[in-house]
PDB file of C-alpha atoms in Angstrom:
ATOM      1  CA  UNK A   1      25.695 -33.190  13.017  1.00 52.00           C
ATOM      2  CA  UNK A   2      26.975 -29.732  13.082  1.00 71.00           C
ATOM      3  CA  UNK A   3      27.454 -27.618  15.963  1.00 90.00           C
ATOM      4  CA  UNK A   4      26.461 -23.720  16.510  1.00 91.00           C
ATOM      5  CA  UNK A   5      29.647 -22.492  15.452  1.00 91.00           C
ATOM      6  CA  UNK A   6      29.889 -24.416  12.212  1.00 92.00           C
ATOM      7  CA  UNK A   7      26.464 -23.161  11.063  1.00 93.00           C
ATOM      8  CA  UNK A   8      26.981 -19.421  12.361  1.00 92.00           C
ATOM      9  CA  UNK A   9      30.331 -19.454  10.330  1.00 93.00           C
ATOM     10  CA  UNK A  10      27.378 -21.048   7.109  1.00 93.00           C
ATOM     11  CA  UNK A  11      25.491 -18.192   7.926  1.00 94.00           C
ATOM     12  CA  UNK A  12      27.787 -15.542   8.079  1.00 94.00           C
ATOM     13  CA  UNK A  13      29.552 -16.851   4.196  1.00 95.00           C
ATOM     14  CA  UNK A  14      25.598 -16.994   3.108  1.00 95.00           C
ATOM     15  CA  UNK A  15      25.410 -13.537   4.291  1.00 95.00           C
ATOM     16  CA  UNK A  16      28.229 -12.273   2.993  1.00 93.00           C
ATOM     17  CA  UNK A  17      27.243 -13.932  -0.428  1.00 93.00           C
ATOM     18  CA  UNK A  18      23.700 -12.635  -0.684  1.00 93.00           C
ATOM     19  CA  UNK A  19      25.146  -9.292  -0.062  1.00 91.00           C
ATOM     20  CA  UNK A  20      27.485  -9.757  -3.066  1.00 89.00           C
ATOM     21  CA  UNK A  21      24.637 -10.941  -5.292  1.00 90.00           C
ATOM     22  CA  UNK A  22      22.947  -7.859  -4.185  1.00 89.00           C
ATOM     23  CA  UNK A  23      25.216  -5.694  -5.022  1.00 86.00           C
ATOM     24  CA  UNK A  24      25.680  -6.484  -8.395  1.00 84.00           C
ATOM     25  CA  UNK A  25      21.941  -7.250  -9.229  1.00 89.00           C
ATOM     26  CA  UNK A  26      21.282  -3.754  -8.021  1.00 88.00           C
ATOM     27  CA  UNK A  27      24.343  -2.405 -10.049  1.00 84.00           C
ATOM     28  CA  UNK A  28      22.610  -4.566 -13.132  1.00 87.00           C
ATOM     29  CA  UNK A  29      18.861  -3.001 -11.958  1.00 90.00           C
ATOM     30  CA  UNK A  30      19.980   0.704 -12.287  1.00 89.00           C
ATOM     31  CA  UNK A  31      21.372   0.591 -15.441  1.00 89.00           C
ATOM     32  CA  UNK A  32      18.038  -1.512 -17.025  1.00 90.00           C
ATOM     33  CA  UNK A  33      16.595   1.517 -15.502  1.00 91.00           C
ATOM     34  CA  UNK A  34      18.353   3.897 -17.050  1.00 90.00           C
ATOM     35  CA  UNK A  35      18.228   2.350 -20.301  1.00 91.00           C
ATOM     36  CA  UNK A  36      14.653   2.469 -19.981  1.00 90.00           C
ATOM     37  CA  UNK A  37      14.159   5.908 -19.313  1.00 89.00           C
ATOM     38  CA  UNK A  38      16.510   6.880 -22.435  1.00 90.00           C
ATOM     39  CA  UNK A  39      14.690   4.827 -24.581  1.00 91.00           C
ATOM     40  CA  UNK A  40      10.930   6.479 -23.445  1.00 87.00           C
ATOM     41  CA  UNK A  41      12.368   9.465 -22.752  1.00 88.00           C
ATOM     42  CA  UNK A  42      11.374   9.336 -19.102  1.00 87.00           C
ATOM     43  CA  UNK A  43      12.811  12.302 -16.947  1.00 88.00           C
ATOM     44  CA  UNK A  44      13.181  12.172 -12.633  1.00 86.00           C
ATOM     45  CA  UNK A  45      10.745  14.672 -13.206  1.00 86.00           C
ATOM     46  CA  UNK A  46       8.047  12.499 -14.704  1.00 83.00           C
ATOM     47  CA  UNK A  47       8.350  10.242 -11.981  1.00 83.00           C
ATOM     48  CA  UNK A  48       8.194  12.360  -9.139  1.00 83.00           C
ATOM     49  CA  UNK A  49       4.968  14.425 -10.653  1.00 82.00           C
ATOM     50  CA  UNK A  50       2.957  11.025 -11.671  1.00 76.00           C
ATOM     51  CA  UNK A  51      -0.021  10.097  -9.485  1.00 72.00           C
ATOM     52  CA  UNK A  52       0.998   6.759  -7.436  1.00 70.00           C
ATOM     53  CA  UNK A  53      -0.465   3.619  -9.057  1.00 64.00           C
ATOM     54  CA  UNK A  54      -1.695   4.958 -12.489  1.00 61.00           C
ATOM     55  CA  UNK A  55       0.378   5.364 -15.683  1.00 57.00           C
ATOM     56  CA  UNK A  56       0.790   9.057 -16.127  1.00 50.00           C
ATOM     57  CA  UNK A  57       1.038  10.490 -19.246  1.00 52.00           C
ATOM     58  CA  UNK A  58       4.878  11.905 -19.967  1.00 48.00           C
ATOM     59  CA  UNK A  59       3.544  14.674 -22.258  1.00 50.00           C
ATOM     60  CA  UNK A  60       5.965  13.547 -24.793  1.00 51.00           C
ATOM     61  CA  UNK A  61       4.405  12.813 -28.064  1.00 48.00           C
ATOM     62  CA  UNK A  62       1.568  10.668 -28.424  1.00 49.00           C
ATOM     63  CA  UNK A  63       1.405   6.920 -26.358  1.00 49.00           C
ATOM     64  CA  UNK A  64       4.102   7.798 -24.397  1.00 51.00           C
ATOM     65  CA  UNK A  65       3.687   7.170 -20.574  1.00 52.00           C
ATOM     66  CA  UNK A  66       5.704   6.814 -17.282  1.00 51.00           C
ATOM     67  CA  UNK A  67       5.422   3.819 -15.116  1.00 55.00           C
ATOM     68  CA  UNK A  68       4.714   5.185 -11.432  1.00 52.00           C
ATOM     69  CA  UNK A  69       5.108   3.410  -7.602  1.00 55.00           C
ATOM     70  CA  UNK A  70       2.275   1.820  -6.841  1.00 58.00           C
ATOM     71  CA  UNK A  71      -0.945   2.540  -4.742  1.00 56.00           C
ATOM     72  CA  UNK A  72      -0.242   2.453  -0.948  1.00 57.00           C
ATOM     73  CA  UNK A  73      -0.052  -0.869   0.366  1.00 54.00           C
ATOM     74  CA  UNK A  74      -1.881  -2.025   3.681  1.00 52.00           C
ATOM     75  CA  UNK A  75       0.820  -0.836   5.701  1.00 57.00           C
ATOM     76  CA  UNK A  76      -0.362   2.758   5.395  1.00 54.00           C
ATOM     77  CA  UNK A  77      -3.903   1.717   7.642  1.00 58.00           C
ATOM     78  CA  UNK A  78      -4.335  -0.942  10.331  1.00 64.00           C
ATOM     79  CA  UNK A  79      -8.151  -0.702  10.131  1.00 66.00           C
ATOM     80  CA  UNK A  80      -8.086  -0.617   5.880  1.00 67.00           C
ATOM     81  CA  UNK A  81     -10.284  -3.954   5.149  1.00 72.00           C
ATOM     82  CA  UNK A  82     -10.679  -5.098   8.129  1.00 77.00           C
ATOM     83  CA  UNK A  83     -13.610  -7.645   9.156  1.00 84.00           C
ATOM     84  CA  UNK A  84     -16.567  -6.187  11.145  1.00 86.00           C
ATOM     85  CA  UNK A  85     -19.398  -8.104  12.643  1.00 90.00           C
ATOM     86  CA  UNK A  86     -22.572  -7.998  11.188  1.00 90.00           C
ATOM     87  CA  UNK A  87     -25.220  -5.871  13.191  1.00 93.00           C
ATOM     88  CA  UNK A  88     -28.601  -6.441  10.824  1.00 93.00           C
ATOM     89  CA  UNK A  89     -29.444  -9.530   8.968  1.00 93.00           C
ATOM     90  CA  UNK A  90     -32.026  -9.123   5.692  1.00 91.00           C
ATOM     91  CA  UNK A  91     -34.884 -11.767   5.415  1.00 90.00           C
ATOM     92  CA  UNK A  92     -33.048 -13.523   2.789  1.00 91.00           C
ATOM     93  CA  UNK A  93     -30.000 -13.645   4.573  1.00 90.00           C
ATOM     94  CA  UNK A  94     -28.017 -10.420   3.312  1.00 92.00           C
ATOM     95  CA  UNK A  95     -26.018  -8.823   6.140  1.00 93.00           C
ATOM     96  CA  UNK A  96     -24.834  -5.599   7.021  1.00 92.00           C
ATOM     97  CA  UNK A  97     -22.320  -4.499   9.644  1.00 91.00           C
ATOM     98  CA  UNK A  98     -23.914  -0.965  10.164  1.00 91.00           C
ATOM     99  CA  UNK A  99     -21.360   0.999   8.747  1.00 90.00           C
ATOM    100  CA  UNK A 100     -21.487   3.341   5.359  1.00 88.00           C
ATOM    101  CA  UNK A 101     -23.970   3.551   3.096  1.00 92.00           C
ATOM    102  CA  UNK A 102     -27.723   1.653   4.341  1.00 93.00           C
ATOM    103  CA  UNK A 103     -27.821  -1.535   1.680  1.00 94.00           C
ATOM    104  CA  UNK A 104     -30.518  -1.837  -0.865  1.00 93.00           C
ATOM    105  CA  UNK A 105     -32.502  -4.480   0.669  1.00 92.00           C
ATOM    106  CA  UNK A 106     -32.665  -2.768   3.905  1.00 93.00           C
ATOM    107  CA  UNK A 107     -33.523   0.682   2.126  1.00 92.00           C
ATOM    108  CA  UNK A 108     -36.181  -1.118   0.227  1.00 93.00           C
ATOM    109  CA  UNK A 109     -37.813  -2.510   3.523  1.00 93.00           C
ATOM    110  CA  UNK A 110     -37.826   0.394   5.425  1.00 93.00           C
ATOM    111  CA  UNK A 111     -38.942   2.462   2.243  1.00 94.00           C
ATOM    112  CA  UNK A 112     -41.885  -0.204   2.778  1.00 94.00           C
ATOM    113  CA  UNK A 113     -42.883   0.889   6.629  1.00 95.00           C
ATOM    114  CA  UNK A 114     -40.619  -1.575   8.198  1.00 93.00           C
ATOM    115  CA  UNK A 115     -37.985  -0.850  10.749  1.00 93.00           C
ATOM    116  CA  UNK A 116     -34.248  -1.275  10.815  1.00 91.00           C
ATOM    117  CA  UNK A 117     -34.243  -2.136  14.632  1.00 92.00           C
ATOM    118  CA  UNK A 118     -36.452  -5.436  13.184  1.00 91.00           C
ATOM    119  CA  UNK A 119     -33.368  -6.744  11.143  1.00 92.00           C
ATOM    120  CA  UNK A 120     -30.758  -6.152  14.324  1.00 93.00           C
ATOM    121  CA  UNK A 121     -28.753  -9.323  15.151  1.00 91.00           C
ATOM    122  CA  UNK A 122     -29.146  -9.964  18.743  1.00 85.00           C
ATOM    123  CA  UNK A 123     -26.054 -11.661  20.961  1.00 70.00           C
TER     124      UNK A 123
END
């Protein structure tokens, strides 16, 4: 069995070797870059006008179009998709937390003279 010393002295060489790997990969990466953007005829300045997430067009002939970064991740917002509880439940078992737009269904029944306080989940 190894002791702590033998496997920080592994981890340190694995370290050391992963940063070496990385190093030329990324070397490797920038120039498959930079052959790409010859060969499209892709400028810094086509990337850093594009819209995030969409193909923009390069305005270079016809077809011709500049990858972009894409759309912000969930990072950006805590709350973005996040799971509320349901608040009114429909007769046929449709739910609604009580937040945005007032579903359909529930539309439909108060449209008919019903109330929305009649669909409330209770604790």
């Amino acid at each position: 069995m190894s002791n702590l010393i033998e496997i920080q002295s592994q981890i340190e060489k694995l370290q050391k070797q992963a940063q070496d790997i990385r190093s030329k990969e990324f070397a490797n990466t920038v120039q498959d870059i930079l052959a790409k953007m010859q060969a499209f005829g892709i400028t810094i300045k086509d990337l850093q006008t594009a819209k995030p997430g969409k193909l923009a067009k390069s305005g270079r002939g016809k077809g011709k179009v500049a990858f972009v970064k894409p759309a912000k991740t969930a990072k950006a917002s805590k709350k973005a998709g996040a799971v509320v509880a349901a608040k009114f439940r429909g007769p046929n078992g449709e739910t609604w937390s009580g937040r945005g737009l007032t579903p359909k269904w529930l539309s439909a029944l108060v449209a008919q003279g019903r109330t929305k306080e009649e669909f409330a989940i209770t604790a």
